[in-house]
Amino acid sequence: MNDVTMTGIILASCGALILGMAGLLQKMVVGRLDGIQKSIKDLTTTAQDHGEQLVRHETILELNGLTERRKFNRPSNGG
């Protein structure tokens, strides 16, 4: 083989190696992004759940407060 053929083979091999490494890097980045996206989704779901629980607790406290106010605002029997 002459030098030009060998140089071509070496350049093609290096190009294939670079493309392979770029593909692996892309898979790693996409995998990380998918993981980050899932984490954000989980955190959002958790925040929504906590928000709903907070609303329920506030409602319960509000109802308890209304019950307490009714106890204290009852008219006395004696007038």
XYZ file of N, CA and C in Angstrom:
237
model
N 0.837 -1.181 0.000
C 0.000 0.000 0.000
C 0.878 1.240 0.000
N 0.376 2.256 -0.654
C 1.173 3.482 -0.661
C 0.784 4.377 0.511
N 1.472 5.466 0.666
C 1.264 6.365 1.805
C -0.108 7.033 1.780
N -0.607 7.340 0.601
C -1.901 8.018 0.497
C -3.022 7.097 0.983
N -2.945 5.818 0.608
C -3.962 4.855 1.039
C -3.917 4.682 2.554
N -2.730 4.568 3.093
C -2.590 4.414 4.549
C -3.114 5.642 5.288
N -2.823 6.812 4.770
C -3.297 8.056 5.391
C -4.825 8.094 5.353
N -5.404 7.686 4.236
C -6.857 7.650 4.110
C -7.478 6.690 5.104
N -6.872 5.516 5.265
C -7.376 4.525 6.206
C -7.288 5.059 7.643
N -6.179 5.698 7.954
C -6.001 6.249 9.304
C -7.012 7.360 9.563
N -7.202 8.251 8.585
C -8.167 9.338 8.766
C -9.590 8.805 8.895
N -9.939 7.798 8.107
C -11.272 7.205 8.190
C -11.481 6.544 9.551
N -10.451 5.870 10.045
C -10.535 5.219 11.355
C -10.715 6.257 12.467
N -9.952 7.344 12.367
C -10.076 8.406 13.375
C -11.467 9.045 13.309
N -11.973 9.264 12.113
C -13.308 9.839 11.957
C -14.371 8.933 12.568
N -14.253 7.634 12.302
C -15.214 6.680 12.861
C -15.131 6.666 14.388
N -13.923 6.733 14.905
C -13.734 6.757 16.354
C -14.355 8.018 16.963
N -14.118 9.145 16.310
C -14.680 10.412 16.810
C -16.203 10.369 16.767
N -16.764 9.857 15.665
C -18.227 9.754 15.567
C -18.785 8.803 16.622
N -18.106 7.708 16.867
C -18.535 6.765 17.899
C -18.512 7.398 19.275
N -17.451 8.142 19.564
C -17.355 8.819 20.863
C -18.431 9.893 20.998
N -18.702 10.602 19.906
C -19.756 11.624 19.945
C -21.115 10.972 20.200
N -21.345 9.807 19.594
C -22.596 9.084 19.827
C -22.742 8.661 21.281
N -21.644 8.157 21.847
C -21.675 7.770 23.264
C -21.920 8.978 24.161
N -21.266 10.078 23.843
C -21.445 11.297 24.626
C -22.890 11.782 24.537
N -23.455 11.697 23.343
C -24.850 12.107 23.169
C -25.778 11.228 24.001
N -25.533 9.920 24.000
C -26.365 9.014 24.802
C -26.240 9.340 26.291
N -25.025 9.649 26.729
C -24.834 9.988 28.136
C -25.586 11.269 28.494
N -25.483 12.282 27.626
C -26.137 13.564 27.904
C -27.658 13.391 27.899
N -28.168 12.663 26.910
C -29.617 12.436 26.831
C -30.084 11.648 28.053
N -29.295 10.654 28.461
C -29.643 9.887 29.662
C -29.693 10.770 30.891
N -28.720 11.661 31.013
C -28.705 12.586 32.155
C -29.903 13.511 32.115
N -30.201 14.042 30.922
C -31.336 14.949 30.788
C -32.643 14.242 31.110
N -32.761 12.984 30.685
C -33.970 12.217 31.018
C -34.086 12.037 32.527
N -32.947 11.748 33.166
C -32.946 11.603 34.623
C -33.324 12.896 35.322
N -32.792 14.013 34.834
C -33.111 15.316 35.421
C -34.587 15.635 35.206
N -35.088 15.346 34.007
C -36.498 15.602 33.711
C -37.402 14.774 34.620
N -37.029 13.514 34.863
C -37.826 12.660 35.748
C -37.784 13.200 37.178
N -36.607 13.659 37.610
C -36.492 14.222 38.958
C -37.362 15.463 39.112
N -37.364 16.317 38.091
C -38.187 17.525 38.145
C -39.664 17.140 38.192
N -40.036 16.147 37.400
C -41.431 15.695 37.389
C -41.818 15.150 38.769
N -40.921 14.356 39.363
C -41.195 13.810 40.700
C -41.328 14.935 41.733
N -40.436 15.925 41.648
C -40.499 17.039 42.597
C -41.782 17.850 42.410
N -42.185 18.032 41.155
C -43.416 18.765 40.877
C -44.617 18.021 41.449
N -44.634 16.709 41.231
C -45.731 15.892 41.761
C -45.753 15.964 43.278
N -44.597 15.860 43.902
C -44.503 15.947 45.358
C -44.993 17.309 45.849
N -44.592 18.374 45.160
C -45.025 19.718 45.556
C -46.540 19.852 45.423
N -47.089 19.305 44.352
C -48.545 19.362 44.183
C -49.246 18.583 45.294
N -48.711 17.410 45.611
C -49.300 16.608 46.695
C -49.266 17.376 48.015
N -48.129 18.011 48.310
C -48.012 18.771 49.551
C -48.962 19.968 49.541
N -49.106 20.595 48.376
C -50.040 21.715 48.267
C -51.466 21.275 48.537
N -51.848 20.127 47.982
C -53.196 19.607 48.217
C -53.397 19.255 49.686
N -52.375 18.674 50.307
C -52.473 18.356 51.733
C -52.617 19.631 52.559
N -51.869 20.659 52.170
C -51.939 21.928 52.897
C -53.332 22.528 52.792
N -53.916 22.473 51.595
C -55.277 22.996 51.423
C -56.247 22.210 52.294
N -56.100 20.886 52.321
C -56.993 20.070 53.170
C -56.821 20.430 54.638
N -55.569 20.596 55.064
C -55.322 20.931 56.465
C -55.871 22.313 56.803
N -55.704 23.260 55.886
C -56.244 24.593 56.130
C -57.769 24.543 56.227
N -58.374 23.728 55.371
C -59.833 23.589 55.416
C -60.272 22.989 56.743
N -59.562 21.974 57.185
C -59.891 21.340 58.468
C -59.731 22.347 59.607
N -58.640 23.105 59.574
C -58.428 24.108 60.623
C -59.518 25.172 60.577
N -59.885 25.557 59.364
C -60.937 26.554 59.216
C -62.259 26.019 59.769
N -62.575 24.775 59.446
C -63.805 24.174 59.957
C -63.754 24.044 61.477
N -62.598 23.671 61.997
C -62.448 23.585 63.450
C -62.640 24.955 64.079
N -62.107 25.975 63.438
C -62.268 27.336 63.957
C -63.718 27.755 63.950
N -64.448 27.412 62.896
C -65.872 27.745 62.843
C -66.620 27.028 63.948
N -66.258 25.779 64.181
C -66.896 25.012 65.250
C -66.613 25.666 66.594
N -65.364 26.065 66.803
C -64.999 26.712 68.067
C -65.757 28.030 68.222
N -65.867 28.815 67.151
C -66.576 30.087 67.239
C -68.041 29.864 67.570
N -68.636 28.832 66.999
C -70.043 28.550 67.299
C -70.221 28.222 68.782
N -69.256 27.510 69.344
C -69.348 27.162 70.766
C -69.368 28.426 71.621
N -68.502 29.387 71.277
C -68.389 30.581 72.102
C -69.454 31.619 71.785
N -70.051 31.576 70.631
C -71.044 32.577 70.246
C -72.479 32.115 70.488
N -72.654 31.032 71.204
C -74.017 30.559 71.499
C -74.718 31.543 72.420
N -75.960 31.829 72.118
C -76.690 32.692 73.061
C -76.954 31.930 74.360
N -76.906 32.640 75.430
C -77.150 31.976 76.720
C -78.642 31.686 76.875
N -78.941 30.646 77.588
C -80.333 30.241 77.784
C -81.099 31.244 78.642
N -80.427 31.881 79.554
C -81.093 32.799 80.471
C -81.379 34.148 79.841
N -80.751 34.474 78.727
C -81.034 35.710 78.031
C -80.266 36.806 78.582
